[in-house]
C-alpha cells in the first residue's frame, strides 16, 4: 500500500473485511457517523459552528443498538494509531469494543480481555462476527438470562425515518431498557432541558411495550402543556391505544395513559381517582419533571407512586432536587445516565448564551421612606431600609418597573423587536404591571397587533390561551410574555432569544429550569444562541459548582448584591398563586422615586471556560497568544500554510472573529497586520502600503510580460480586497483577471498549475517579507 487515503483504506480494506465477517452493510454498518453538531461559537455579532465529531464506523447488532467503533487511518499510520480516538467515541456511545485499522489489520481494544490481553493486533480476516460481538456485549453488560437479552435486543421505533436518536439519547434509552431488563424498578434519567427527554421516554416505553414486559404504562406530569406536547408529539405513535385522563374519569380499556397528578387526586372527599385502578394495574410509570411535586416524600402526589409501587418507575428531570427534605436520588437512586447543559452546549445541541447584568441605583443603595410617608393607597409605609429582596414583593416602585421595561425595549430595538422574549417577574401582580409598562414602551408594535405583549400566568385565561401561539415558531405573536412561574419549566420555547430576570430566584433548580427556556436551537428560525438580561443578580448562580453551563459573555456590574434567603419553588404549575394574597403580606405602592441604571460591565469566556473581564480586543489577544506564543511562531506558521484562510478558520474556532476586530481598527489592514498589531503590539501596515513596497522592489521582472501583468493585477486586487481573495481559485474567473483569458490559459502563462501556485506563494512572501 502506498499513498492510500483514509477513505481509500475504508473502501479497499475495512469495509470488505467487515462484510466478510458477516456484517450487513445496509443495517449493521454505518460510516462517518456524526456524533455531535459542533459547538456554536459566538463573538460579538458573529456565529459559527465548530467542528463536528464523527466516528469512521459504528457497528450495530440491530439498528440503534451499537456494539463497537472502528477508526480508520491512512497507510502512513500504524495499525493502532486510531485506537485512542476509537475508545473516546466508544465511551460516548457507551459501547465496550474499539478497533483501529490502517488497512493492514485491526488493533482491538477488548475490556473483557477475551484473548487474555486488553489490546492486540488481529488480521483483517479475523474480525469478529456480529453474533460474536453481541454475545461479548451481553456479557459486558451483565445481561445473562434469555429474558434479559430479549428485552435488550428489542427494536427501537423507526416509523419516523427523519428522527434518529442522538448519541446521548441512544445511551439513555439503552441503559434504561437494560436496567429494567435486569429487574431494576427505580430509575432516574438526568438530561438537560432541550435534549429530548420526552422522545427518550417514548422510545423506552415503546421498546418495553413491544417486548411485552410493560403492557400498561402511565406517563405522569404536573402541567397540561406537558401532557398535550407528549400526546401530539413523540407519543403520537400509540394513537388509539392511548388516552389522557381528564376530570378524574377513568377508562380501563387503554394501554397507555397520560395524566396530570391533579387529575388522579382529590376525586372526592373519600377517594382519589387513581384508586379506581388496582395497585398492580400499571407495569411502568414515567414521571416527567420529577424534581417537582413527586420529589417530596410527604406530598400527596408521592402517594400515587406509592400506590403503584409494584410498577417500574422512571424519573425524568433536567434538575434533580437534592435538599435537606427532598431527594430524587433518595427515591429513584443515582441516575443511570446524565447529559448536562454544559455537554449539550459543547456538542452543539444546545444554544450558548450571553448575560447582561444590569445594576439599578436603588437596588444597590436601597430605598428609605420618609418618616410617616404613605403610599399611593394611603397606607403608612413601615419605616426601614428596603432593597432588592423587597421590590415587587413588599414594595412596588413604579419607576423601577418603567426603567426595566425601558431597558428591555431598548435592547429589542437594537437587536430585533420580533425576538421571542420571556420576562420572569416576582409575582402575578408584577407580571401585569410589567406588561403595562412594555405596552407603552413598544406602543408602535402593540398597535400593529395587540398580542405583541401578553401576560401569560396561571390566573389569566386569556393569556394562557396564547401560550401555544407563543411557543409555536410559526406564529409571530405573542412576542413578549410576562410571567411569574408558569413558564419556568417544561415548555418548549424553541425560538426564545431573550430571557429577562426580574424576580428574586435563589433555587438552583428553578434557575436552571428558567435558563433551559432558551437553550433550544432552531436554525431554521435563526435561533442559535440567546441572551439573559438580569436585573436581580440571579446570574451569580452561574458561579455555583452545581451549575454546569457556561455563558458566552457576561455583563456584570459591581458591587455584588447581598445574598438572599434560599427558597424552593413548590408551586402547583397549573394554578399560580399570588404571594401577596396567599401569604397575606402587606404590599406598599409608591411612585415619584428617582430610578436609573448605574452600569453594565462586560466579561468574556476564555478558551478554558473561565470568565475574565476584558474587551473584545484583549480577549482576541489572549486567544491568539495562546495559539501562537511568539511573533516568530506566528510568522513561521503564516509562511508555511498553503492558504491564509486556514489560519483565519483556526482562530474562528477559538472564538476570534477578525471581522469583529476590523470594526475597532482601520479596515485597510489585512489579517497579518491585524493579528500582529493586536496580539504582538507590532505597528500595522495597510494592504496598500504593502502592495506599494512590493512594487518598489521590482519583484516582477523575473516573470514574462503576461505573467507579470497578471501578478500586478493580483497585487492591486490584494490592496483592494485582501490576501484571501488572490489565493482563491475563483479569483481567475472574475474581473479583472478574466480579461487575460480562461483560468487554464492564465495558468499556462506561468508554465502550469505548480508554477502558478509557486508564484502566488512567492507573491505572499514578498508582501510580508520584512
XYZ file of C-alpha atoms in Angstrom:
770
model
C 0.000 0.000 0.000
C 1.321 3.389 -0.939
C -0.276 6.837 -0.615
C -3.752 5.487 0.163
C -6.028 8.000 1.808
C -8.188 7.193 4.803
C -11.210 6.849 2.503
C -9.217 4.518 0.241
C -8.371 2.332 3.249
C -12.068 2.170 4.196
C -13.215 1.322 0.689
C -10.494 -1.171 -0.239
C -9.760 -2.906 3.078
C -12.003 -2.175 6.089
C -15.471 -2.371 4.537
C -14.740 -5.667 2.701
C -13.284 -7.115 5.925
C -16.459 -6.251 7.826
C -18.620 -7.726 5.090
C -16.549 -10.922 5.047
C -17.020 -11.204 8.825
C -20.783 -11.278 8.320
C -21.729 -7.677 8.988
C -24.713 -6.481 6.955
C -23.552 -3.256 5.307
C -27.121 -1.941 4.950
C -28.335 -2.405 8.531
C -25.346 -3.071 10.804
C -22.580 -0.825 9.476
C -22.712 2.961 9.369
C -19.807 5.020 8.060
C -18.863 8.565 9.081
C -21.399 8.685 11.897
C -21.695 12.243 13.181
C -21.969 12.226 16.960
C -22.127 15.988 17.611
C -23.303 19.065 15.724
C -20.289 21.244 16.587
C -20.407 23.889 19.281
C -21.880 27.248 18.310
C -19.155 29.876 18.738
C -20.381 33.419 19.350
C -18.263 36.570 19.213
C -19.962 39.937 19.011
C -22.497 39.578 16.223
C -20.812 36.559 14.608
C -21.870 32.941 14.971
C -20.002 29.914 13.675
C -20.263 26.168 14.158
C -17.224 24.375 15.495
C -16.093 21.061 14.075
C -18.425 18.083 14.363
C -17.155 14.856 15.855
C -17.707 11.746 13.803
C -16.715 8.098 14.040
C -15.449 6.420 10.879
C -17.556 3.314 11.563
C -20.147 2.396 14.155
C -21.225 -1.256 14.197
C -24.739 -2.166 15.323
C -26.134 -5.552 16.295
C -29.534 -4.073 15.449
C -30.373 -0.504 14.385
C -29.630 1.938 17.243
C -28.059 -0.794 19.391
C -24.333 -0.127 18.827
C -21.658 -2.591 19.943
C -18.352 -1.276 18.534
C -16.472 1.630 16.949
C -13.841 1.344 14.214
C -11.451 4.209 13.422
C -9.582 4.283 10.127
C -6.172 5.793 9.361
C -4.326 6.219 6.087
C -1.369 3.951 5.309
C 1.186 6.419 6.678
C -0.021 5.440 10.180
C 0.492 2.339 12.269
C -2.426 -0.056 12.640
C -3.150 1.047 16.221
C -2.780 4.794 15.793
C -6.542 5.391 15.858
C -7.351 3.296 18.929
C -7.445 6.161 21.444
C -9.898 8.049 19.260
C -11.986 4.884 18.865
C -12.060 4.388 22.642
C -13.135 8.005 23.128
C -16.079 7.552 20.761
C -16.897 4.174 22.316
C -17.261 5.872 25.683
C -19.579 8.466 24.155
C -21.722 5.700 22.650
C -21.478 3.520 25.781
C -20.140 0.531 23.849
C -17.263 -1.678 25.067
C -15.359 -2.601 21.915
C -13.000 -0.398 19.915
C -10.956 -1.074 16.781
C -8.401 0.819 14.729
C -7.096 -0.009 11.263
C -4.705 1.263 8.593
C -5.748 -1.468 6.168
C -3.075 -3.980 7.189
C -5.144 -5.449 10.005
C -7.131 -4.331 13.071
C -5.988 -3.193 16.507
C -8.551 -4.436 19.017
C -9.408 -2.989 22.442
C -11.464 -5.526 24.415
C -12.205 -4.667 28.084
C -13.313 -8.275 28.646
C -9.771 -9.384 27.727
C -11.316 -12.352 25.899
C -7.961 -13.282 24.346
C -6.065 -12.789 27.595
C -4.949 -9.235 26.800
C -6.647 -5.846 26.769
C -5.315 -4.885 23.321
C -3.901 -6.862 20.414
C -3.485 -6.871 16.638
C -5.729 -9.166 14.598
C -5.711 -9.949 10.885
C -8.253 -8.437 8.509
C -9.842 -11.892 8.121
C -10.168 -12.352 11.893
C -12.584 -9.502 12.603
C -15.356 -10.831 14.913
C -18.837 -11.544 13.535
C -21.971 -9.677 14.709
C -23.033 -12.634 16.838
C -19.577 -12.895 18.454
C -19.559 -9.217 19.424
C -23.186 -9.358 20.568
C -22.523 -12.230 22.934
C -19.480 -10.408 24.326
C -21.586 -7.230 24.610
C -24.255 -9.082 26.633
C -21.549 -10.438 28.925
C -20.038 -6.976 29.381
C -23.480 -5.525 30.230
C -24.249 -8.468 32.601
C -27.334 -9.469 30.614
C -27.205 -13.179 31.339
C -30.771 -14.502 31.168
C -32.570 -15.154 27.885
C -35.411 -12.874 29.026
C -32.951 -10.035 29.714
C -31.283 -10.460 26.351
C -34.620 -10.451 24.525
C -35.566 -7.106 26.076
C -32.129 -5.597 25.394
C -32.419 -6.586 21.720
C -35.918 -5.135 21.261
C -36.132 -2.854 18.228
C -36.408 0.911 18.504
C -39.395 2.667 16.969
C -38.303 3.529 13.434
C -41.531 4.792 11.892
C -40.235 8.382 11.661
C -37.210 7.968 9.388
C -36.299 11.649 9.776
C -35.843 11.356 13.536
C -32.959 9.210 14.715
C -31.838 9.259 18.340
C -28.778 11.372 19.064
C -25.867 9.561 20.658
C -26.751 10.579 24.233
C -30.446 9.730 23.752
C -29.360 6.352 22.454
C -27.259 5.783 25.572
C -30.088 6.889 27.896
C -32.614 4.625 26.146
C -30.389 1.548 26.064
C -29.184 1.938 29.652
C -32.746 2.313 30.927
C -34.113 -0.636 28.955
C -31.197 -2.803 30.080
C -31.652 -1.747 33.721
C -35.319 -2.725 33.623
C -34.415 -5.974 31.852
C -32.206 -6.798 34.846
C -35.054 -6.074 37.288
C -34.243 -2.523 38.403
C -37.537 -0.802 39.214
C -36.467 2.723 40.212
C -34.574 4.630 37.546
C -33.519 8.282 37.223
C -32.508 9.971 33.954
C -30.963 13.433 34.182
C -30.955 15.254 30.852
C -30.615 18.985 30.314
C -33.615 20.981 29.140
C -33.927 20.860 25.374
C -32.196 17.497 24.916
C -35.339 15.459 24.190
C -36.426 13.818 27.440
C -39.939 13.107 26.116
C -38.595 11.488 22.923
C -36.255 9.405 25.081
C -39.178 8.400 27.328
C -41.251 7.381 24.296
C -38.530 5.115 22.882
C -38.087 3.480 26.301
C -41.840 2.969 26.678
C -42.209 1.701 23.100
C -39.418 -0.873 23.380
C -40.634 -2.205 26.737
C -44.222 -2.275 25.488
C -43.242 -4.047 22.260
C -41.179 -6.570 24.224
C -44.333 -7.371 26.197
C -42.802 -6.712 29.613
C -44.595 -3.410 30.286
C -48.108 -3.726 28.895
C -49.783 -0.824 30.693
C -47.891 2.447 31.019
C -48.694 5.659 32.898
C -46.984 8.921 31.890
C -47.310 11.412 34.762
C -46.753 15.169 34.622
C -47.958 18.241 36.507
C -48.727 20.567 33.583
C -51.363 20.271 30.902
C -48.881 21.573 28.345
C -46.515 18.654 29.040
C -49.297 16.132 28.560
C -50.552 17.740 25.361
C -46.999 18.043 23.967
C -46.401 14.346 24.609
C -49.680 13.257 23.010
C -49.304 15.419 19.902
C -45.570 14.832 19.635
C -43.400 11.872 20.486
C -46.145 9.609 21.910
C -48.451 10.016 18.906
C -47.491 6.554 17.618
C -49.709 4.950 20.274
C -52.817 6.686 18.818
C -55.964 4.714 19.757
C -54.068 2.741 22.406
C -53.515 5.972 24.352
C -55.767 8.233 26.407
C -55.480 11.325 28.598
C -57.163 11.037 31.966
C -59.359 14.126 32.350
C -61.769 15.296 35.023
C -60.987 12.223 37.141
C -62.730 9.996 34.562
C -61.188 6.523 34.431
C -61.452 4.164 31.416
C -59.505 0.943 31.892
C -59.614 -0.178 28.238
C -56.411 1.599 27.154
C -52.765 0.571 27.396
C -51.009 3.951 27.504
C -52.278 6.627 29.924
C -51.212 10.257 30.108
C -52.265 12.080 33.252
C -51.753 15.095 35.458
C -51.172 14.369 39.118
C -54.078 16.687 39.764
C -56.289 14.565 37.502
C -55.682 11.489 39.644
C -56.084 13.003 43.100
C -58.914 14.635 45.053
C -61.639 12.704 43.227
C -63.944 13.258 46.181
C -63.568 13.563 49.896
C -63.284 9.798 50.385
C -61.306 8.512 47.402
C -58.722 9.616 44.887
C -59.306 8.805 41.224
C -56.134 6.721 40.907
C -57.574 4.234 43.400
C -60.111 3.142 40.781
C -57.155 1.285 39.256
C -55.872 -1.765 41.100
C -52.369 -1.243 42.605
C -50.848 -3.635 40.035
C -52.700 -2.186 37.006
C -49.648 -0.380 35.629
C -46.355 -2.077 34.792
C -44.455 1.172 34.171
C -44.857 4.732 35.488
C -42.858 7.511 33.787
C -42.591 10.663 35.908
C -41.858 13.764 33.837
C -40.152 16.719 35.572
C -39.775 14.518 38.651
C -37.904 17.293 40.509
C -41.277 18.900 41.236
C -44.159 17.687 43.407
C -43.411 13.975 43.495
C -39.869 14.643 44.739
C -41.286 15.424 48.187
C -41.850 12.279 50.246
C -44.699 13.981 52.118
C -46.585 15.260 49.064
C -49.988 13.988 48.017
C -48.531 13.286 44.601
C -45.955 10.846 46.022
C -48.904 8.771 47.221
C -49.696 7.936 43.579
C -46.248 6.414 43.108
C -46.512 4.551 46.387
C -49.903 3.167 45.353
C -48.455 1.791 42.090
C -45.390 0.533 43.942
C -45.091 -2.750 42.028
C -44.569 -0.934 38.701
C -41.197 0.222 37.439
C -40.807 3.978 37.993
C -38.673 6.140 35.680
C -37.987 9.728 36.732
C -37.060 12.328 34.099
C -35.572 15.695 35.000
C -33.007 18.272 33.995
C -32.521 19.277 37.621
C -32.798 16.573 40.285
C -33.857 18.014 43.641
C -31.459 17.331 46.490
C -32.288 19.327 49.622
C -32.404 18.577 53.299
C -36.010 17.409 52.932
C -36.371 16.389 49.281
C -34.333 13.925 47.216
C -34.934 12.472 43.761
C -31.864 10.270 44.191
C -33.171 9.057 47.519
C -36.261 7.728 45.739
C -35.025 6.728 42.262
C -31.367 6.064 43.038
C -28.325 7.508 41.272
C -29.009 8.493 37.648
C -28.372 5.702 35.167
C -27.286 8.447 32.773
C -26.609 12.179 32.945
C -26.355 14.555 29.995
C -25.559 18.037 31.240
C -26.253 21.507 29.895
C -22.510 22.105 29.597
C -22.064 18.965 27.487
C -25.073 19.874 25.355
C -23.561 23.288 24.586
C -20.144 21.727 23.901
C -21.703 19.202 21.493
C -23.668 21.915 19.702
C -27.103 20.518 20.557
C -27.908 23.384 22.946
C -27.598 27.127 22.473
C -24.849 29.112 24.215
C -25.842 32.316 25.947
C -24.585 35.752 26.861
C -25.528 37.512 30.074
C -26.226 41.203 30.598
C -26.253 42.121 34.277
C -27.914 45.456 34.901
C -27.491 47.407 38.152
C -30.097 49.978 39.171
C -29.199 52.628 41.728
C -31.947 51.854 44.258
C -31.117 48.143 44.007
C -27.580 48.881 45.158
C -28.330 51.655 47.687
C -31.772 50.631 48.905
C -34.721 52.967 49.473
C -35.702 54.588 52.778
C -39.177 56.161 53.119
C -39.632 59.417 54.947
C -40.957 59.181 58.492
C -44.724 58.767 58.298
C -44.725 58.557 54.463
C -47.824 56.982 52.928
C -48.080 55.014 49.725
C -50.466 55.592 46.808
C -53.168 53.636 48.665
C -52.840 55.855 51.730
C -51.091 53.122 53.720
C -48.346 54.312 56.043
C -45.089 52.651 54.951
C -43.147 50.747 57.574
C -40.003 52.750 58.376
C -36.954 50.693 57.323
C -34.447 50.364 54.501
C -35.922 48.467 51.538
C -33.722 46.665 48.999
C -33.827 44.210 46.130
C -35.329 41.455 48.283
C -38.350 43.676 48.905
C -39.032 45.161 45.477
C -42.294 43.902 43.946
C -42.671 41.598 46.948
C -43.441 44.023 49.764
C -42.695 47.303 48.000
C -43.676 48.360 44.482
C -41.804 51.311 42.984
C -43.465 52.283 39.712
C -40.353 53.977 38.321
C -38.269 50.838 38.768
C -40.712 48.838 36.658
C -40.552 51.533 33.980
C -36.731 51.526 33.965
C -36.646 47.734 33.495
C -39.227 47.895 30.706
C -37.326 50.713 29.007
C -34.041 48.755 29.056
C -35.733 45.654 27.628
C -37.345 47.734 24.877
C -34.021 49.417 24.138
C -32.323 46.034 23.761
C -35.026 44.630 21.476
C -34.942 47.694 19.238
C -31.161 47.366 18.945
C -31.398 43.653 18.023
C -34.798 42.536 16.703
C -38.140 43.701 18.169
C -39.733 40.447 16.972
C -37.422 38.176 19.001
C -39.452 35.991 21.361
C -38.902 37.201 24.930
C -39.875 35.860 28.370
C -39.799 38.207 31.368
C -39.851 36.410 34.727
C -41.467 38.614 37.357
C -41.781 38.408 41.120
C -45.467 37.507 41.108
C -48.621 37.809 39.018
C -49.221 41.416 40.030
C -45.693 42.305 38.942
C -46.211 40.481 35.623
C -49.317 42.585 34.990
C -47.537 45.867 35.735
C -44.573 44.824 33.557
C -46.940 44.091 30.698
C -48.498 47.535 31.008
C -45.109 49.236 31.037
C -43.954 47.333 27.943
C -47.180 48.082 26.079
C -46.349 51.775 26.372
C -42.646 51.289 25.604
C -43.392 49.265 22.451
C -46.638 51.002 21.528
C -46.000 51.019 17.778
C -45.740 47.204 17.766
C -48.759 46.747 20.036
C -50.797 48.915 17.655
C -49.859 46.518 14.850
C -51.038 43.571 16.942
C -52.463 43.824 20.460
C -50.950 40.419 21.280
C -47.393 41.718 20.878
C -47.069 41.759 24.705
C -49.117 39.284 26.756
C -49.248 38.379 30.416
C -49.170 34.577 30.499
C -49.824 33.439 34.055
C -51.841 30.763 35.793
C -54.676 33.100 36.768
C -55.196 34.631 33.311
C -57.331 32.511 30.961
C -56.840 34.940 28.037
C -53.070 34.848 28.363
C -52.939 31.101 28.863
C -54.853 30.580 25.629
C -51.956 32.322 23.869
C -49.290 30.039 25.355
C -49.307 27.632 22.406
C -49.004 30.539 19.968
C -46.072 31.948 21.928
C -44.305 28.585 21.817
C -45.059 27.928 18.136
C -42.181 29.128 15.906
C -44.628 29.606 13.036
C -46.689 32.144 15.000
C -45.406 35.732 15.195
C -47.487 36.711 18.219
C -47.226 36.976 21.168
C -43.652 38.241 21.022
C -43.128 39.203 24.677
C -44.543 37.117 27.527
C -44.544 38.457 31.073
C -44.960 35.667 33.601
C -44.308 34.581 37.148
C -43.973 30.791 37.439
C -45.995 29.336 34.568
C -43.131 29.240 32.048
C -40.342 28.192 34.397
C -40.373 24.531 33.468
C -41.401 22.014 30.857
C -42.493 24.270 27.993
C -40.631 24.163 24.673
C -39.842 27.812 23.950
C -37.860 26.831 20.868
C -37.294 30.321 19.455
C -36.954 32.300 22.685
C -33.953 34.624 22.241
C -34.227 36.847 25.319
C -34.830 35.833 28.925
C -35.286 38.693 31.379
C -34.830 38.005 35.099
C -36.657 40.471 37.341
C -37.550 38.034 40.085
C -35.676 37.018 43.240
C -34.627 33.483 42.304
C -32.472 31.568 44.769
C -33.284 27.962 43.964
C -30.671 26.401 41.686
C -33.374 24.037 40.411
C -35.641 26.890 39.383
C -32.746 28.900 37.935
C -31.566 26.040 35.718
C -35.130 25.391 34.582
C -35.544 29.057 33.612
C -32.243 29.103 31.709
C -33.490 25.995 29.925
C -36.272 28.026 28.308
C -33.673 29.481 25.950
C -31.300 26.580 25.315
C -33.093 25.030 22.356
C -31.648 25.617 18.896
C -33.758 26.262 15.816
C -31.537 27.420 12.981
C -34.485 27.474 10.553
C -35.778 30.441 12.570
C -32.309 31.925 13.144
C -32.143 30.766 16.764
C -28.593 29.663 17.560
C -27.951 31.454 20.879
C -29.796 33.602 23.393
C -29.361 36.445 25.840
C -30.114 36.618 29.552
C -30.811 40.105 30.900
C -30.510 40.044 34.683
C -31.899 42.826 36.914
C -31.728 40.856 40.195
C -28.185 39.426 40.220
C -29.694 35.968 39.770
C -26.874 35.042 37.407
C -24.493 34.925 40.368
C -25.689 31.288 40.432
C -23.598 30.599 37.328
C -20.588 30.614 39.662
C -22.138 27.892 41.822
C -20.471 24.470 41.313
C -23.966 22.987 40.938
C -24.439 24.874 37.685
C -22.824 23.123 34.732
C -23.360 25.513 31.835
C -21.084 28.314 30.745
C -22.017 31.677 29.193
C -20.519 33.145 26.064
C -20.091 36.620 27.556
C -21.293 38.277 30.730
C -22.105 41.845 31.630
C -21.513 42.108 35.369
C -21.726 45.345 37.366
C -20.142 45.927 40.754
C -20.674 45.737 43.636
C -22.460 42.423 44.054
C -25.941 42.432 45.529
C -26.327 40.892 49.005
C -27.321 37.211 49.119
C -30.937 36.384 49.677
C -32.581 33.636 51.749
C -32.883 30.374 49.821
C -36.355 29.181 48.921
C -37.587 26.278 46.834
C -40.493 26.519 44.401
C -43.330 24.238 45.491
C -45.892 25.778 43.179
C -48.610 23.694 41.590
C -47.913 24.589 38.000
C -51.416 24.956 36.574
C -52.588 27.149 39.437
C -50.253 30.047 40.160
C -50.865 31.788 43.458
C -50.103 35.445 44.016
C -47.783 35.697 47.025
C -49.489 38.865 48.214
C -52.822 37.109 48.545
C -51.637 33.656 49.589
C -49.433 34.837 52.433
C -51.416 37.889 53.490
C -48.309 40.021 53.049
C -48.820 43.764 53.041
C -47.512 45.404 49.893
C -46.796 49.128 49.565
C -47.093 51.035 46.287
C -45.055 54.200 45.730
C -44.155 56.470 42.840
C -42.127 59.615 42.267
C -38.900 57.828 43.220
C -35.874 58.736 41.033
C -34.570 55.500 39.481
C -31.751 54.986 36.979
C -29.390 52.309 35.646
C -25.909 52.633 37.128
C -23.726 50.397 34.952
C -23.221 47.294 32.825
C -19.801 45.620 32.713
C -18.740 43.111 30.067
C -16.953 39.822 30.722
C -15.878 37.117 28.254
C -15.105 33.430 28.456
C -11.554 32.410 27.759
C -10.811 29.228 25.831
C -10.837 27.221 29.082
C -14.343 28.383 30.002
C -13.245 30.894 32.657
C -14.871 34.303 32.889
C -12.451 37.178 32.506
C -13.037 40.911 32.429
C -11.722 42.377 29.189
C -12.858 43.935 25.956
C -13.142 42.129 22.643
C -9.634 43.114 21.542
C -7.987 41.891 24.757
C -9.980 38.666 24.535
C -8.707 38.131 20.970
C -5.129 38.888 22.046
C -5.276 36.271 24.793
C -6.590 33.572 22.456
C -4.147 34.388 19.638
C -1.190 34.349 22.051
C -2.336 31.014 23.477
C -2.156 29.535 19.972
C 0.945 31.431 18.825
C 3.030 32.276 21.937
C 5.551 34.368 19.992
C 5.593 36.609 16.935
C 8.171 34.313 15.362
C 5.913 31.271 15.722
C 3.015 33.143 14.157
C 5.097 34.352 11.198
C 6.509 30.864 10.626
C 3.003 29.409 10.557
C 1.813 32.214 8.282
C 4.595 31.428 5.794
C 4.103 27.656 5.939
C 0.347 27.236 5.413
C -0.948 26.696 1.895
C -3.704 29.264 2.325
C -4.132 32.042 4.857
C -7.798 31.073 5.263
C -6.560 28.066 7.258
C -5.268 30.418 9.984
C -8.440 32.524 9.873
C -10.613 29.405 10.297
C -8.476 28.127 13.184
C -8.826 31.426 15.020
C -12.593 31.423 14.499
C -12.744 28.014 16.168
C -11.072 29.704 19.151
C -13.783 32.397 19.156
C -11.634 35.068 17.452
C -13.503 36.629 14.523
C -11.333 39.029 12.570
C -14.399 40.685 11.025
C -15.440 41.835 14.503
C -11.958 43.201 15.208
C -11.869 45.213 11.979
C -14.714 47.325 13.374
C -12.406 48.722 16.061
C -9.470 49.278 13.676
C -8.707 50.603 10.205
C -10.264 48.175 7.738
C -7.374 48.766 5.381
C -5.346 46.288 7.407
C -5.089 42.671 6.277
C -5.311 39.727 8.704
C -1.499 39.545 9.058
C -1.163 43.146 10.259
C -4.336 42.974 12.341
C -3.100 39.891 14.209
C 0.457 41.219 14.631
C -0.880 44.539 15.907
C -3.453 43.118 18.349
C -1.501 40.145 19.650
C 2.132 41.268 19.402
C 1.906 45.088 19.525
C 3.509 45.482 16.090
C 2.916 48.695 14.099
C 0.449 47.710 11.356
C 0.657 48.472 7.666
C -2.281 48.759 5.338
C -2.685 46.474 2.356
C -1.990 49.383 0.018
C 1.292 50.158 1.822
C 2.400 46.548 1.490
C 1.452 46.437 -2.184
C 3.454 49.628 -2.873
C 6.519 48.168 -1.139
C 6.412 45.112 -3.389
C 6.202 47.316 -6.495
C 9.269 49.297 -5.371
C 11.366 46.115 -5.207
C 10.899 45.353 -8.947
C 9.991 41.852 -7.896
C 8.039 41.135 -11.124
C 10.978 41.445 -13.520
C 11.800 37.744 -13.329
C 8.480 36.832 -14.968
C 7.399 37.100 -18.590
C 5.349 40.064 -19.746
C 1.907 38.402 -19.481
C 2.650 36.686 -16.176
C 3.972 39.992 -14.835
C 0.743 41.797 -15.775
C -1.301 39.108 -14.046
C 0.757 39.397 -10.849
C 0.476 43.192 -10.928
C -3.306 42.815 -11.245
C -3.361 40.343 -8.357
C -1.353 42.808 -6.286
C -3.932 45.518 -6.944
C -6.692 43.073 -6.028
C -4.862 42.314 -2.775
C -4.686 46.036 -1.962
C -8.442 46.337 -2.511
C -9.833 43.120 -1.021
C -7.109 41.152 0.807
C -4.855 38.116 0.568
C -7.688 35.590 0.888
C -9.148 36.634 -2.453
C -5.957 36.299 -4.509
C -5.353 32.823 -3.040
C -8.835 31.699 -4.042
C -9.139 29.530 -7.145
C -12.166 31.604 -8.158
C -10.015 34.751 -8.451
C -9.062 33.895 -12.046
C -12.708 33.599 -13.103
C -13.834 37.137 -12.240
C -12.834 40.673 -13.180
C -10.217 41.921 -13.712
C -8.288 38.625 -14.015
C -10.685 37.045 -16.529
C -9.594 39.683 -19.049
C -6.345 37.725 -19.507
C -8.152 34.540 -20.579
C -9.668 31.450 -19.020
C -8.173 30.077 -15.752
C -6.431 27.324 -17.755
C -4.925 29.847 -20.159
C -3.705 32.046 -17.298
C -2.092 29.094 -15.521
C -0.267 28.108 -18.734
C 1.287 31.590 -18.850
C 3.225 30.552 -15.711
C 4.169 27.132 -17.102
C 1.496 25.089 -15.328
C -0.519 24.727 -12.090
C 2.507 24.063 -9.869
C 4.350 27.109 -11.201
C 1.279 29.329 -10.784
C 0.833 28.218 -7.160
C 4.517 28.840 -6.525
C 4.172 32.370 -7.982
C 1.277 33.094 -5.606
C 3.290 31.819 -2.633
C 6.219 33.927 -3.762
C 3.971 36.960 -4.015
C 2.718 36.351 -0.492
C 6.305 36.067 0.772
C 7.146 39.400 -0.841
C 4.125 41.077 0.729
C 5.198 40.085 4.252
C 8.962 39.907 3.674
C 10.006 42.280 6.459
